[in-house]
C-alpha atoms as an extended CHARMM CRD file, in Angstrom:
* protein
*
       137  EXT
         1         1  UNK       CA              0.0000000000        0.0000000000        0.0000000000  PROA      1               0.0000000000
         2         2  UNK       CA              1.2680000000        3.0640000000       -0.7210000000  PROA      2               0.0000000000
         3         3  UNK       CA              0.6950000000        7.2040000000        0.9800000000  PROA      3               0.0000000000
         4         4  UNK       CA             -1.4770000000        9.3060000000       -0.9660000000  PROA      4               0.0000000000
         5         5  UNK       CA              1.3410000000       11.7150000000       -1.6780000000  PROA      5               0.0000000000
         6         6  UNK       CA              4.6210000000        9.8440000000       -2.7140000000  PROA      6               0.0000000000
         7         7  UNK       CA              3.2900000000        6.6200000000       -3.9570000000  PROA      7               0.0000000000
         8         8  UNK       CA              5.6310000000        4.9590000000       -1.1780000000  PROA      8               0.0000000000
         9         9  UNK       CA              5.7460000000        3.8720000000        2.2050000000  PROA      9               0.0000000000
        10        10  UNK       CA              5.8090000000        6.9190000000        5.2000000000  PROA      10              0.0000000000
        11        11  UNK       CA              8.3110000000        6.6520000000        8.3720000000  PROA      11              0.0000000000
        12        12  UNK       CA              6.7690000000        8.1800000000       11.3920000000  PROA      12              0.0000000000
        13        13  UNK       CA              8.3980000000       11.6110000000       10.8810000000  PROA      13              0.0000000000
        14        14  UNK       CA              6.4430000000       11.4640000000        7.2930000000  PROA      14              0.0000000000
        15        15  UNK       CA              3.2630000000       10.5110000000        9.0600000000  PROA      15              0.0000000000
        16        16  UNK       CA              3.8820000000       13.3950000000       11.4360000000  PROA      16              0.0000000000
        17        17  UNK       CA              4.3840000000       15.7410000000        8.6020000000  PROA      17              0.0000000000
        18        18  UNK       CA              1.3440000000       14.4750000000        6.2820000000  PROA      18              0.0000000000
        19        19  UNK       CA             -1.0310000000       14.1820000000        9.1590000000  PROA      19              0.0000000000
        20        20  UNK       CA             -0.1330000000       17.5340000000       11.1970000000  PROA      20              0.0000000000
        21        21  UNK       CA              0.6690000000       15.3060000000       14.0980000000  PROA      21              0.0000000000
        22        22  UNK       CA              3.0200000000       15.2290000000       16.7890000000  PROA      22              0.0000000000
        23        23  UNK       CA              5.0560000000       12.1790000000       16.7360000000  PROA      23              0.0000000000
        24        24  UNK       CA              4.4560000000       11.5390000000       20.8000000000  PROA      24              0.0000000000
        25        25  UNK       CA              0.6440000000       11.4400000000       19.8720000000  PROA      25              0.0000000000
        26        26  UNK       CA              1.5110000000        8.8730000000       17.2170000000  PROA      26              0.0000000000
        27        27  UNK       CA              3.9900000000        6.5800000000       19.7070000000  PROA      27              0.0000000000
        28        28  UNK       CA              0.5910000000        7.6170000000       22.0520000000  PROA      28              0.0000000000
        29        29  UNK       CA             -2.2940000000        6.5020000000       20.0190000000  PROA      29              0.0000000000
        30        30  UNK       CA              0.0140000000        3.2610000000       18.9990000000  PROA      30              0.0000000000
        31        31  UNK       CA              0.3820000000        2.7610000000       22.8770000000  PROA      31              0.0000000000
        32        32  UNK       CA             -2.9570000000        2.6880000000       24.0510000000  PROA      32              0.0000000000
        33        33  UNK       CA             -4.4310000000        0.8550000000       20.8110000000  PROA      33              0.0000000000
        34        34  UNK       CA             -6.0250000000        3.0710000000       18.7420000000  PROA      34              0.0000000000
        35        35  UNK       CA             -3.5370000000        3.3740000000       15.8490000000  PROA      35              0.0000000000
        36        36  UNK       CA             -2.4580000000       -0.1020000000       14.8930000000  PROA      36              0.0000000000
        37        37  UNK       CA              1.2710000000       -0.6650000000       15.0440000000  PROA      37              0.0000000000
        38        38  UNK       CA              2.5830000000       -0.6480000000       11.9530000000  PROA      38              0.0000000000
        39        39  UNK       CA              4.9230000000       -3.4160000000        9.7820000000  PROA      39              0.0000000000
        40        40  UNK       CA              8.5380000000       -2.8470000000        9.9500000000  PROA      40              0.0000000000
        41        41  UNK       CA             10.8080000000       -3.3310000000        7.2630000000  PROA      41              0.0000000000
        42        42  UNK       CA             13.8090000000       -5.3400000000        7.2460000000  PROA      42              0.0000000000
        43        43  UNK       CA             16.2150000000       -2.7210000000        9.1110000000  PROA      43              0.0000000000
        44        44  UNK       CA             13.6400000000       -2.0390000000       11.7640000000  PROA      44              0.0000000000
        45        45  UNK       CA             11.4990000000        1.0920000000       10.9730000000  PROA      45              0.0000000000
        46        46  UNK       CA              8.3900000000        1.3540000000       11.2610000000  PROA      46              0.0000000000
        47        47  UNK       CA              6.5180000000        2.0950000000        7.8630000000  PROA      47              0.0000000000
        48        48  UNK       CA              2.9440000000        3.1290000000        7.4280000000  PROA      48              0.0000000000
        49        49  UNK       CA             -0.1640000000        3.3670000000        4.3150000000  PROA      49              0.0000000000
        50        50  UNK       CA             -2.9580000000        4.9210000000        3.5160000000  PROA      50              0.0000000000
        51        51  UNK       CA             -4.9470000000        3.1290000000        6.1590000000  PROA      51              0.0000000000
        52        52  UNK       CA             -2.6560000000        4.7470000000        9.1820000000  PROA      52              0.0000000000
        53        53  UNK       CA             -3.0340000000        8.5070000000        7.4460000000  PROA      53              0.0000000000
        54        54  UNK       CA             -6.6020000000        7.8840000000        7.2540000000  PROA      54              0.0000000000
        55        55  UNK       CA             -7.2410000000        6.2200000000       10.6050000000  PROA      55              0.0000000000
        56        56  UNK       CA             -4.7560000000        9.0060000000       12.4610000000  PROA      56              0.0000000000
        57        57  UNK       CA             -6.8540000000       12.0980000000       10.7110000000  PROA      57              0.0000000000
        58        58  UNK       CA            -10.1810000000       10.6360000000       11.7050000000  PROA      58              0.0000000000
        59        59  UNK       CA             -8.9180000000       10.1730000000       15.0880000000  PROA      59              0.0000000000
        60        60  UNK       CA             -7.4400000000       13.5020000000       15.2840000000  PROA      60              0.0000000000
        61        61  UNK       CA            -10.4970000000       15.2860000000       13.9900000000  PROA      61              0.0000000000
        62        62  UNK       CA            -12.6780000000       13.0540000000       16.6940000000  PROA      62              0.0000000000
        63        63  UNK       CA            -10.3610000000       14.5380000000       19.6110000000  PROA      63              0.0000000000
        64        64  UNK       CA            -10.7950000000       18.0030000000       17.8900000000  PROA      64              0.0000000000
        65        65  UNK       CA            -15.1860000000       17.6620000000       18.0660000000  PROA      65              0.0000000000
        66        66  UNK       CA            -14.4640000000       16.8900000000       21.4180000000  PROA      66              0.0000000000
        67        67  UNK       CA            -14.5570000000       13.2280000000       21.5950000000  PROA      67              0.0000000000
        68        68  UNK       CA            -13.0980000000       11.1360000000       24.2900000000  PROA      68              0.0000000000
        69        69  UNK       CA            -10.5670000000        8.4480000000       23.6050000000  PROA      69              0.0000000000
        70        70  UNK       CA            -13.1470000000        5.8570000000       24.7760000000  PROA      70              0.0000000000
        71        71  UNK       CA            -15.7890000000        7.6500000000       22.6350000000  PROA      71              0.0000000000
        72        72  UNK       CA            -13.1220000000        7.0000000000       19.7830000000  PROA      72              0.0000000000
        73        73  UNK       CA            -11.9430000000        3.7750000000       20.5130000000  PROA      73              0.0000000000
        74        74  UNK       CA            -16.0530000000        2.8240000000       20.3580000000  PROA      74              0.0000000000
        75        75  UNK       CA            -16.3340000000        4.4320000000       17.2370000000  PROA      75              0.0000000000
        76        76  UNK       CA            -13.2700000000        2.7580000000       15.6570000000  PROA      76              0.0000000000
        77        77  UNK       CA            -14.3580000000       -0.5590000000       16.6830000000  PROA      77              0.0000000000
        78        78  UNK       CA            -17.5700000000       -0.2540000000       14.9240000000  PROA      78              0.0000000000
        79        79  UNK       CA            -15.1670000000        0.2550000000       12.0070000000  PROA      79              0.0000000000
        80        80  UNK       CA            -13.2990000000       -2.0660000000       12.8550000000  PROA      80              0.0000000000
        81        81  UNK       CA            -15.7570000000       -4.9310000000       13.1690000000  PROA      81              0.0000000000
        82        82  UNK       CA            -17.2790000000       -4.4190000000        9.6540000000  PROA      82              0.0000000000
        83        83  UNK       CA            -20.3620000000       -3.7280000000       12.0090000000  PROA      83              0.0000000000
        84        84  UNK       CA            -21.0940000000        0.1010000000       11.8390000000  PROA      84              0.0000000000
        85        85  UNK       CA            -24.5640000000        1.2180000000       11.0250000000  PROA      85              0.0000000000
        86        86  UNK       CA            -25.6670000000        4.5240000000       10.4200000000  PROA      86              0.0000000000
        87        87  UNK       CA            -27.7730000000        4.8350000000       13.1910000000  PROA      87              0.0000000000
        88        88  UNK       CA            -25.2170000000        3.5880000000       15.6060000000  PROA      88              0.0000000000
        89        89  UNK       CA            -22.5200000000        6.2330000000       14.6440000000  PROA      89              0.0000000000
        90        90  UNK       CA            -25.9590000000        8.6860000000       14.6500000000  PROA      90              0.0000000000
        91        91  UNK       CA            -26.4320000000        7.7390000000       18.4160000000  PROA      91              0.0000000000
        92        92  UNK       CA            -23.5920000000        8.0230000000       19.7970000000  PROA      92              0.0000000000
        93        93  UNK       CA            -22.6880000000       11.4050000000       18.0210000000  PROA      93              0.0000000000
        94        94  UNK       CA            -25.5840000000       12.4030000000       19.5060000000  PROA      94              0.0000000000
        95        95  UNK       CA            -24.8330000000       11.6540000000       22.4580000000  PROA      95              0.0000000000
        96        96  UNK       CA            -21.7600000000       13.5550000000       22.1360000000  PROA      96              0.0000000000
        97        97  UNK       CA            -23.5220000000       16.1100000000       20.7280000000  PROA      97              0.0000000000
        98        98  UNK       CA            -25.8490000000       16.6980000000       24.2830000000  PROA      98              0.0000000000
        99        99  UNK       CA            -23.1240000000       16.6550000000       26.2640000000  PROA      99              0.0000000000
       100       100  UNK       CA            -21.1840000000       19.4790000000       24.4620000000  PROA      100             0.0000000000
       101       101  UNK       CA            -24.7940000000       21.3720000000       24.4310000000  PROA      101             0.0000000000
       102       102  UNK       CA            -24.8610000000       20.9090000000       28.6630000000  PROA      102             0.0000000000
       103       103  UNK       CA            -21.2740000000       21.8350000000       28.5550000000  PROA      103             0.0000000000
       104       104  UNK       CA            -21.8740000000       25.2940000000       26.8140000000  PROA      104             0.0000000000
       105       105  UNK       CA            -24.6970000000       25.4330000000       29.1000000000  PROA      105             0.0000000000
       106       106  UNK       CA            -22.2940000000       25.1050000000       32.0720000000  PROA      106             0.0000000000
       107       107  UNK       CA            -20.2350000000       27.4630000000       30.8580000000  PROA      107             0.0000000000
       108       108  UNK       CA            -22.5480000000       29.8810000000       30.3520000000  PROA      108             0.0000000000
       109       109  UNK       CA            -23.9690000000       30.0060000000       33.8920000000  PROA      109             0.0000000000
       110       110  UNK       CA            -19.9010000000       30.3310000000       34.9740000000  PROA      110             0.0000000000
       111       111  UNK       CA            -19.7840000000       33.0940000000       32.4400000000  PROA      111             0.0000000000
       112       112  UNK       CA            -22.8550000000       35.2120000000       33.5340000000  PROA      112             0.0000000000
       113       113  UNK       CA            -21.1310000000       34.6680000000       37.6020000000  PROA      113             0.0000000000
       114       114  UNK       CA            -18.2130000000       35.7190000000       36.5450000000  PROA      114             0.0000000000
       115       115  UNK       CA            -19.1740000000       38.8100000000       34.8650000000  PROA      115             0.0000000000
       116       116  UNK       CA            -21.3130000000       39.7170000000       37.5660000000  PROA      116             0.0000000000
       117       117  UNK       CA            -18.8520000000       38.9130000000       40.0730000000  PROA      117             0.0000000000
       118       118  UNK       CA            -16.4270000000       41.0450000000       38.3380000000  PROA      118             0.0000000000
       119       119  UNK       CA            -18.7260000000       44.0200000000       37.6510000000  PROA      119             0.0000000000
       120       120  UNK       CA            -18.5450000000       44.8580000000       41.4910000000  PROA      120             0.0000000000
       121       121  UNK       CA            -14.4970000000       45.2670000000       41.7020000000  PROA      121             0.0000000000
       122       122  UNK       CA            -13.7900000000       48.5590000000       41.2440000000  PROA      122             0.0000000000
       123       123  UNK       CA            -10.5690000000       47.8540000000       39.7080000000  PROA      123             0.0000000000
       124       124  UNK       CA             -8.9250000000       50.3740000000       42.1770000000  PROA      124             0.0000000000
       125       125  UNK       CA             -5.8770000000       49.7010000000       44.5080000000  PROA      125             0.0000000000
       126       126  UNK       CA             -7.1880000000       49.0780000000       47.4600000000  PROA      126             0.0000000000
       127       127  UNK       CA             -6.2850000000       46.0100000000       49.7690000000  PROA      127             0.0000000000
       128       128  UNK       CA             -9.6210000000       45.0680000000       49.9460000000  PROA      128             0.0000000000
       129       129  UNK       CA            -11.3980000000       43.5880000000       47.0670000000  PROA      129             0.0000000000
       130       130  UNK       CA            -14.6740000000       42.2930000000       46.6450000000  PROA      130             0.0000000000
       131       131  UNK       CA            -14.0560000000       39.7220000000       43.9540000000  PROA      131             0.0000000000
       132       132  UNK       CA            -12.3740000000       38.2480000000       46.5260000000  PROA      132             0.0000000000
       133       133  UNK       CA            -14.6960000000       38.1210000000       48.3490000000  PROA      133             0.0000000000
       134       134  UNK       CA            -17.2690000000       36.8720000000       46.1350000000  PROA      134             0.0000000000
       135       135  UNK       CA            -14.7300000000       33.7240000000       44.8430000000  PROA      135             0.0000000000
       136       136  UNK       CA            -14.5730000000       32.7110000000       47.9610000000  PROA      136             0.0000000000
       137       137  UNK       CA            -18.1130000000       32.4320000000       49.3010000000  PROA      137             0.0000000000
């Protein structure tokens, strides 16, 4: 198999580079099992295809919606087991999807206390300070 780009096998550094990826999140994601450690060649190094660049973008754009590694690794066993359906994926984006709504919800409620917390420090250098005050209790 080759990479999308050369027509030849990518090193880690390549992957890295092709994927926008740190090469710790790569030795990472190979770690805990959600990239699939690649073949080696004869010398040793570790050489990846088309699969791994795929695979290693959808994970990285998972993580960047917000997604959980055990929300991904779910996700990527569906794929993995040939036994995906739309409606599963549907669910549990979803689900996802609520809990990033009740998480903008939280932080609007923290927003609106903080601005109103804020609105009643003067700003002035005095030792004592209300939003102090107000953090604390």
């Amino acid at each position: 198999m080759a990479d999308h780009v050369s027509g030849k096998w990518l090193q880690r550094a390549e992957l890295a580079q092709v994927t926008g990826c740190n090469l710790e999140t790569i030795r990472y994601y190979e770690k805990i099992g959600t990239m699939p450690h690649p073949p080696r060649t004869a010398s040793g190094y570790r050489i990846y295809d088309d699969g791994h660049v795929y695979r290693l973008r959808f994970i990285l754009r998972v993580r960047e919606l917000g997604f959980a590694i055990e929300q991904i690794r779910g996700l990527l066993q569906l794929v993995d087991g040939s036994t995906q359906t739309c409606a599963e994926v549907k669910e549990r984006t979803e689900r996802h999807l609520a809990d990033v709504r009740a998480k903008i919800a939280d932080l609007r409620r923290i927003e609106k206390v903080l601005a109103a917390t804020a609105a009643q420090c003067s700003g002035d250098e005095v030792p004592e300070c209300p939003l102090l005050d107000a953090l604390a209790s």
